[in-house]
Tab-separated table of C-alpha atoms and ligand atoms in Angstrom:
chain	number	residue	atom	x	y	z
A	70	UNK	CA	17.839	-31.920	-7.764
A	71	UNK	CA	15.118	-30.291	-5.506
A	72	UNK	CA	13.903	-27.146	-5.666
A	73	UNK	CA	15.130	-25.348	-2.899
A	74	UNK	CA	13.602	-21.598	-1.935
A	75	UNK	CA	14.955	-19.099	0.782
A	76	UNK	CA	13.880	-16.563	2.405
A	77	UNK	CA	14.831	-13.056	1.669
A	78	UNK	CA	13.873	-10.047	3.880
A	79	UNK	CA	12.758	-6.813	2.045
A	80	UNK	CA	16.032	-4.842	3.037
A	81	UNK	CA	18.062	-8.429	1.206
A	82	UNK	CA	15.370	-7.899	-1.599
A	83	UNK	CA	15.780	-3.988	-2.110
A	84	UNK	CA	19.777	-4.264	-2.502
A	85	UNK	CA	18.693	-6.694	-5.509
A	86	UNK	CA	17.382	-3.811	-7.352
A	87	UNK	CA	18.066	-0.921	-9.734
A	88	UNK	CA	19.876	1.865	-7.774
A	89	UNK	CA	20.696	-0.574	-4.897
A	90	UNK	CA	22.844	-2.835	-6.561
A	91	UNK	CA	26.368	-4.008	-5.806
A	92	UNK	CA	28.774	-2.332	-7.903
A	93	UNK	CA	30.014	-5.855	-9.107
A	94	UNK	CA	26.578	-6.960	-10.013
A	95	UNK	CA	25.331	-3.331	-11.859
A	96	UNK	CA	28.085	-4.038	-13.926
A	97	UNK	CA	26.965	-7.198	-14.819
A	98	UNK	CA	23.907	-5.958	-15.569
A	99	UNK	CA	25.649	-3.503	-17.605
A	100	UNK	CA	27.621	-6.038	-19.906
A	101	UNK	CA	23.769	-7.645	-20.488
A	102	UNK	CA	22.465	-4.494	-22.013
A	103	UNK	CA	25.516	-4.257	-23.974
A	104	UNK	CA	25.083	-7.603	-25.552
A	105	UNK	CA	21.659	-7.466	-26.059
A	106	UNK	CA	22.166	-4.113	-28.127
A	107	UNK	CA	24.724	-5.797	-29.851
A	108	UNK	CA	22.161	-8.848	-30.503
A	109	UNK	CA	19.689	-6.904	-31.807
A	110	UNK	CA	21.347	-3.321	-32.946
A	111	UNK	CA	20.289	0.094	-33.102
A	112	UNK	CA	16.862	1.139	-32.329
A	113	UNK	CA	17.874	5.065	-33.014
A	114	UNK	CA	15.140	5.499	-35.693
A	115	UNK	CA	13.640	1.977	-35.623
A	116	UNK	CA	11.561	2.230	-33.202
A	117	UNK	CA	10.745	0.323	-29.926
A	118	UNK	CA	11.963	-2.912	-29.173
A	119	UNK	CA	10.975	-5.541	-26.905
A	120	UNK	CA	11.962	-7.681	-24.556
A	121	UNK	CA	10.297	-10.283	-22.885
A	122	UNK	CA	12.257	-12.257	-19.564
A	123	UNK	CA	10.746	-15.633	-18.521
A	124	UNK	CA	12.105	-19.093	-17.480
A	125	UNK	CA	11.148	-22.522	-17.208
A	126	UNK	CA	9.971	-22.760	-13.654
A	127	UNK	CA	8.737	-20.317	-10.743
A	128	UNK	CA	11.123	-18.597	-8.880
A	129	UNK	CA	14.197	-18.017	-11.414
A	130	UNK	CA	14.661	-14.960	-10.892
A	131	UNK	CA	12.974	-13.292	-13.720
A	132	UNK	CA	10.965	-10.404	-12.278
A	133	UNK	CA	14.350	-9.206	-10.755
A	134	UNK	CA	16.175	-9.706	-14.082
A	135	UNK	CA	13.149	-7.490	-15.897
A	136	UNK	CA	13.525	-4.714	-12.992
A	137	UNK	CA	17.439	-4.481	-13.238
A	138	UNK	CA	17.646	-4.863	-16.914
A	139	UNK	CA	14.830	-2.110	-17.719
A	140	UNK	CA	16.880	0.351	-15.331
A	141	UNK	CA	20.170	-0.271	-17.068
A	142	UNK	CA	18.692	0.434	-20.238
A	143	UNK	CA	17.071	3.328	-18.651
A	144	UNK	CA	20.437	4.884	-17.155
A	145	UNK	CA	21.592	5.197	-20.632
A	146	UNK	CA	19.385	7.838	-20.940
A	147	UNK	CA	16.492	6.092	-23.240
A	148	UNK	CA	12.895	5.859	-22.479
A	149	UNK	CA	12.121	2.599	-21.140
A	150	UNK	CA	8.941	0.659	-19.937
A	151	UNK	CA	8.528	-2.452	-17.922
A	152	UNK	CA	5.524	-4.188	-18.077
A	153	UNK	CA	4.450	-6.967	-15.133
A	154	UNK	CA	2.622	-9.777	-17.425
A	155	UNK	CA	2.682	-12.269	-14.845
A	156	UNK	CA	-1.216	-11.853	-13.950
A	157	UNK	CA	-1.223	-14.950	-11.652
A	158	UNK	CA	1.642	-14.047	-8.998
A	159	UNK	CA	2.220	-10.327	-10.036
A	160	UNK	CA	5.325	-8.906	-8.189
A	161	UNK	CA	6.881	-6.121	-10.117
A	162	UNK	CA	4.193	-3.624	-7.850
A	163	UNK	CA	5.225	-5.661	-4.924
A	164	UNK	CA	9.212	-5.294	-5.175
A	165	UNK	CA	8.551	-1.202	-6.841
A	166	UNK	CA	6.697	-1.481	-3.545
A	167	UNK	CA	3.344	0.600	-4.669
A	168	UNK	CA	-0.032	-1.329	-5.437
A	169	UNK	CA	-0.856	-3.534	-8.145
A	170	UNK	CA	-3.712	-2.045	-9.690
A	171	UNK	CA	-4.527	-0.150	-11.961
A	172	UNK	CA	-2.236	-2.153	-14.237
A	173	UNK	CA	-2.120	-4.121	-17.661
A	174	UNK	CA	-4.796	-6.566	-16.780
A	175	UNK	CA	-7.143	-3.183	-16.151
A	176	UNK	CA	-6.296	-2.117	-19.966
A	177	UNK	CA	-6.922	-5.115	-21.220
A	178	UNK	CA	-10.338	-5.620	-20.285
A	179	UNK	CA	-11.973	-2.594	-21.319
A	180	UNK	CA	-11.340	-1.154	-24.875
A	181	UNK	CA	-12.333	2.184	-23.296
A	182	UNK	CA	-9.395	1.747	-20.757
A	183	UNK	CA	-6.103	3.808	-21.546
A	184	UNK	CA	-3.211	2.035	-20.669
A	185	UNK	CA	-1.863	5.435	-19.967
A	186	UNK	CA	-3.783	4.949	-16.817
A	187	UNK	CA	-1.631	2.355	-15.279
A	188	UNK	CA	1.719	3.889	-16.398
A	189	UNK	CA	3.735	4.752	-13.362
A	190	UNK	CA	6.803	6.499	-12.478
A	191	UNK	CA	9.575	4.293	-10.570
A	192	UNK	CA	10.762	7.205	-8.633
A	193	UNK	CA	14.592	6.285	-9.439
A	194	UNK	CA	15.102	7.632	-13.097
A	195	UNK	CA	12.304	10.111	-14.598
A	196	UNK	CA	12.780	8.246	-18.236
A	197	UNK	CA	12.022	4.764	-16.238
A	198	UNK	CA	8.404	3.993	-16.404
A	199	UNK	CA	6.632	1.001	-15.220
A	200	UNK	CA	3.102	-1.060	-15.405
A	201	UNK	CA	1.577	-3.193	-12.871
A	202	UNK	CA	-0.244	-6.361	-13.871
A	203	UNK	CA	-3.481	-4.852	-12.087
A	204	UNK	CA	-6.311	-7.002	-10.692
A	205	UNK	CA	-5.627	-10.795	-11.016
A	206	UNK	CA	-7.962	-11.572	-13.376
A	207	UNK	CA	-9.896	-14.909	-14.714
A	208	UNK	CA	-8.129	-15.483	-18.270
A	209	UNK	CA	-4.418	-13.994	-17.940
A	210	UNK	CA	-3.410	-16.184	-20.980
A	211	UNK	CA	-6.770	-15.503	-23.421
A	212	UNK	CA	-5.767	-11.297	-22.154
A	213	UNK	CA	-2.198	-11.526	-23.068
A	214	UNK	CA	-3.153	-13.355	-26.471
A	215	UNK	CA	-5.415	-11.176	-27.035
A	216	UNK	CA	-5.887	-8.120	-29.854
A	217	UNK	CA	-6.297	-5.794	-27.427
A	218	UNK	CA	-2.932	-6.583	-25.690
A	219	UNK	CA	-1.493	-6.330	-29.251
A	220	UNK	CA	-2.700	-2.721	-29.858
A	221	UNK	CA	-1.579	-1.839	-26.337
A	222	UNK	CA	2.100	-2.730	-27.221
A	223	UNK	CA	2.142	-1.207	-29.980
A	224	UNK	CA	0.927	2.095	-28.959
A	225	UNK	CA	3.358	1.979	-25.799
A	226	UNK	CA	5.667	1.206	-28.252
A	227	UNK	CA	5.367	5.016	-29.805
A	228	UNK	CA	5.867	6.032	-26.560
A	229	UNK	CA	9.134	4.044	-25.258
A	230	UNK	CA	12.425	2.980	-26.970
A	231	UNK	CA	12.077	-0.483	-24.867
A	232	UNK	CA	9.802	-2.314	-23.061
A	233	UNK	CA	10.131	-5.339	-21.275
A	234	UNK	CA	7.650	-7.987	-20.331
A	235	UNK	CA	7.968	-9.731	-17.518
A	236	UNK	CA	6.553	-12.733	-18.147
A	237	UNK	CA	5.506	-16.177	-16.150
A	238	UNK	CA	6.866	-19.350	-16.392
A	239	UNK	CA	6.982	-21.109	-19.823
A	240	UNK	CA	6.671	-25.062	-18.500
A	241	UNK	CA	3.597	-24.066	-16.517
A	242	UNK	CA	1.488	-21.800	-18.543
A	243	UNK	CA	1.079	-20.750	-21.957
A	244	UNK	CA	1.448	-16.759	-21.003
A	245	UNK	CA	5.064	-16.423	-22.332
A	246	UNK	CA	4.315	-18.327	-25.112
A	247	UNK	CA	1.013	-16.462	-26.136
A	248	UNK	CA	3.243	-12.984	-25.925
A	249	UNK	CA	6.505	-14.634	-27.983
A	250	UNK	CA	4.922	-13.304	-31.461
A	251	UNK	CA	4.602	-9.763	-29.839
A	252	UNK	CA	8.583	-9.282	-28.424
A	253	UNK	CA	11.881	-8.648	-30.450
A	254	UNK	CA	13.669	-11.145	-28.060
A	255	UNK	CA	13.078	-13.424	-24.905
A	256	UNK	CA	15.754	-13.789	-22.657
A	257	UNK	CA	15.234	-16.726	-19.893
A	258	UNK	CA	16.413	-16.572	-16.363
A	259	UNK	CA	18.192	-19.691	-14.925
A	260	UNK	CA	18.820	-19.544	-11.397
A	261	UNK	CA	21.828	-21.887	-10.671
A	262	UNK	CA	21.241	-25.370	-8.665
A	263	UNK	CA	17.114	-24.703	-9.071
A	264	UNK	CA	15.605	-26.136	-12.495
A	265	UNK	CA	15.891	-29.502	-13.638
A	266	UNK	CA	18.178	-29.263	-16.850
A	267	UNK	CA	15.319	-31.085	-19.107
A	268	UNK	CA	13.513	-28.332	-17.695
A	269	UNK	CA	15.436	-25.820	-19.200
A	270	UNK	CA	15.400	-27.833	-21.760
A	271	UNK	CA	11.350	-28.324	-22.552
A	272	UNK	CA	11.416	-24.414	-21.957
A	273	UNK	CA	13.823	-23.497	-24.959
A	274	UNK	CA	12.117	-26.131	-27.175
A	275	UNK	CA	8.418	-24.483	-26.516
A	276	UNK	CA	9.935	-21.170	-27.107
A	277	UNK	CA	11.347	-22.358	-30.318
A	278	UNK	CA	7.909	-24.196	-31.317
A	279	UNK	CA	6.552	-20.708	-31.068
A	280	UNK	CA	8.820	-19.117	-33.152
A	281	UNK	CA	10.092	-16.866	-30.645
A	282	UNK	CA	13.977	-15.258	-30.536
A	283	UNK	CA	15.501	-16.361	-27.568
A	284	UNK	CA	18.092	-13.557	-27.276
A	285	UNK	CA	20.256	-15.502	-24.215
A	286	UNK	CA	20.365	-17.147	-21.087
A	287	UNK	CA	20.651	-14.909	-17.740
A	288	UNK	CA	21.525	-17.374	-14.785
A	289	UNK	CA	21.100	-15.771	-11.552
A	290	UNK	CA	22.209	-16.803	-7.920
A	291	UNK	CA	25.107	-18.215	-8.967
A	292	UNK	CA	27.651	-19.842	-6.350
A	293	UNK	CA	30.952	-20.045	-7.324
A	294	UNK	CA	33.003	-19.135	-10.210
A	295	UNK	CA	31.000	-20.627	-13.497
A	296	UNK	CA	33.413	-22.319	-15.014
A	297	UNK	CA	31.660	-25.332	-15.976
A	298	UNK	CA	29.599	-23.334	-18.022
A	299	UNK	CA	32.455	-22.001	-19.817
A	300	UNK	CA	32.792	-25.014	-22.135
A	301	UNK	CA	29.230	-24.264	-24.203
A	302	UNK	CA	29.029	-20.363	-23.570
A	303	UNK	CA	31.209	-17.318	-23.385
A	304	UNK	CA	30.891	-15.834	-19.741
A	305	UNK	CA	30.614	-13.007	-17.514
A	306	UNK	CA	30.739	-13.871	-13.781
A	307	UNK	CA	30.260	-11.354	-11.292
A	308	UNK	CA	28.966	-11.878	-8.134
A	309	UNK	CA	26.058	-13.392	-7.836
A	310	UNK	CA	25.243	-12.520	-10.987
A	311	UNK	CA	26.037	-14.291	-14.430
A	312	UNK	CA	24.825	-13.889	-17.703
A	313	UNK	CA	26.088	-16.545	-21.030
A	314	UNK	CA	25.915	-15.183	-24.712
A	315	UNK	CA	23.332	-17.730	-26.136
A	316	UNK	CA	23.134	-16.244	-29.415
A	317	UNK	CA	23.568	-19.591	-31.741
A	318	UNK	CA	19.789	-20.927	-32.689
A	319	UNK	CA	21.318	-24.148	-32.637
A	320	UNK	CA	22.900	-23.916	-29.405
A	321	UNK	CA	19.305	-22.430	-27.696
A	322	UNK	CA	17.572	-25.484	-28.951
A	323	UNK	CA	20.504	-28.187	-27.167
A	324	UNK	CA	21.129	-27.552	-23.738
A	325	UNK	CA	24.649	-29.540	-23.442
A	326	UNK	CA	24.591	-32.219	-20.363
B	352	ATP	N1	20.689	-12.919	-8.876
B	352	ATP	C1	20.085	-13.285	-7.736
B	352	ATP	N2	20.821	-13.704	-6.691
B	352	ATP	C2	20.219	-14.091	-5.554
B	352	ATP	N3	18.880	-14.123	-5.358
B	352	ATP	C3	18.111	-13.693	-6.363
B	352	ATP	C4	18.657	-13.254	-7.615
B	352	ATP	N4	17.649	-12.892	-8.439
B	352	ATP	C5	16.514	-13.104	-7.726
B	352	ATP	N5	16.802	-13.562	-6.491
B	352	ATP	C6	15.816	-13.855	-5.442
B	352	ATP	O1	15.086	-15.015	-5.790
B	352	ATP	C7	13.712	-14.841	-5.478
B	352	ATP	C8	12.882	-14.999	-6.744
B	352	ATP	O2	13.244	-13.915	-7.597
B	352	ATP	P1	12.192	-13.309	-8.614
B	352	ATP	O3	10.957	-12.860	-7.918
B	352	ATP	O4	12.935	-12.322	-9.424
B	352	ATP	O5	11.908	-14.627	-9.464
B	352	ATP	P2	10.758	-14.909	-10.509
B	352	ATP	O6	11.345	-15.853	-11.500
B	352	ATP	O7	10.213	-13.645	-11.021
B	352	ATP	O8	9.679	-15.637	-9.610
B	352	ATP	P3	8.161	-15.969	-10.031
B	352	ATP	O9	8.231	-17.138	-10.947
B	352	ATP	O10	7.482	-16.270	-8.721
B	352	ATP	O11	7.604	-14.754	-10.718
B	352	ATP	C9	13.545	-13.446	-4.879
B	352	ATP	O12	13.498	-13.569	-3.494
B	352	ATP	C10	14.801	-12.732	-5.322
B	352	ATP	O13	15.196	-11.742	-4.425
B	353	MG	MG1	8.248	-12.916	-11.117
């Protein structure tokens, strides 16, 4: 099936996000917080957790999946951080509509850089923070693999009760895969009618070969009512928005034809 990509105006793109969103699809975003506290419970006491989004291909709708998902944990009141790790086509600055630098890749570079320094506010809840990716650099997978980035999470992690990485695309680069060992749980954005389904497929089975959690599947842009998805995974349509429980390790390893 090809590929197909639309255009979307900035006023289409801003009722995609946080405080803009449709009742039907906040909601949807809702039950995805829900389930992914349910995954992975409690982190009153334990710390930070987590989260990184990616997806097999470009375009899947993962940086809007990071943005919504980090505000819906962030209207419960917790302290939340989103991180832009996609160094090569950085948007989370572009759609928070600010500039992209300073961000991580600025942090990462220089020991002597703070991270603190590329914190920002997002202007829509006071206890949602985010970082840019910062100046495109040379290396984005050898940064993100990197000690430094290592001792960056976890000192943002004393800082937040979640993060969440937005990462890039696991069939074309190794970023994702690189960051797996550092996140509680990796969540990968399907955008319906877009990726090929051994796609999906050679995604889940890298993330696996690099030990990482894959928490659930969030398909986005969904037409119609998602019943033939219902066979393999218990669903919650709204919208245009859609996200399948995923939990079995044996299921996230055999995408069902
Ligand atoms: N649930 C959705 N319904 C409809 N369109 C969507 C949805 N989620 C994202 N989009 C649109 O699809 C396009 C790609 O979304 P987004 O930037 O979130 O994808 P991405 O996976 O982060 O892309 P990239 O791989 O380039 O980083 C954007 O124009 C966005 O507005
Ligand atoms: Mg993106």
């Amino acid at each position: 099936m090809p590929k197909q990509t639309k255009v979307i105006t900035p006023a289409q793109q801003r009722k995609m996000l946080h405080k803009n969103l449709s009742f039907q699809a906040a909601e949807a975003y809702k039950l995805l917080r829900a389930n992914l506290q349910f995954t992975l419970p409690g982190n009153e006491g334990d710390g930070c957790l987590i989260f990184g989004v990616t997806s097999s291909t470009r375009g899947e709708g993962k940086s809007t999946t990071a943005i919504n998902l980090s505000y819906t944990l962030a209207e419960t009141g917790k302290r939340v951080l989103l991180v832009d790790c996609d160094m090569r086509l950085p948007s989370i600055a572009k759609k928070m509509e600010v500039a992209n630098s300073p961000g991580l890749s600025n942090a990462l570079v220089a020991p002597g850089n703070d991270i603190k320094i590329a914190i920002r506010p997002s202007n829509v809840l006071d206890n949602w923070k985010f970082v840019a990716s910062g100046d495109i650099p040379p290396n984005p997978s050898e940064l993100l693999g990197s000690h430094r980035m290592r001792s960056v999470l976890k000192a943002l992690a004393k800082e937040f009760d979640y993060i969440v990485l937005d990462l890039p695309p696991v069939n074309l680069v190794s970023d994702a895969l690189v960051v797996s060992p550092l996140v509680d749980g990796m969540i990968v954005a399907v955008r319906e009618g877009y990726a090929e389904r051994k796609e999906l497929r050679d995604c889940i089975r890298q993330l696996g070969l690099s030990n990482a959690k894959v928490l659930g599947i969030v398909m986005t842009d969904v037409k119609g009512d998602g019943k033939r998805y219902g066979k393999y995974r218990k669903k919650y349509y709204y919208s245009k928005y859609y996200y399948s429980d995923h939990h079995d390790k044996r299921d996230s390893t055999h995408i069902e034809d």
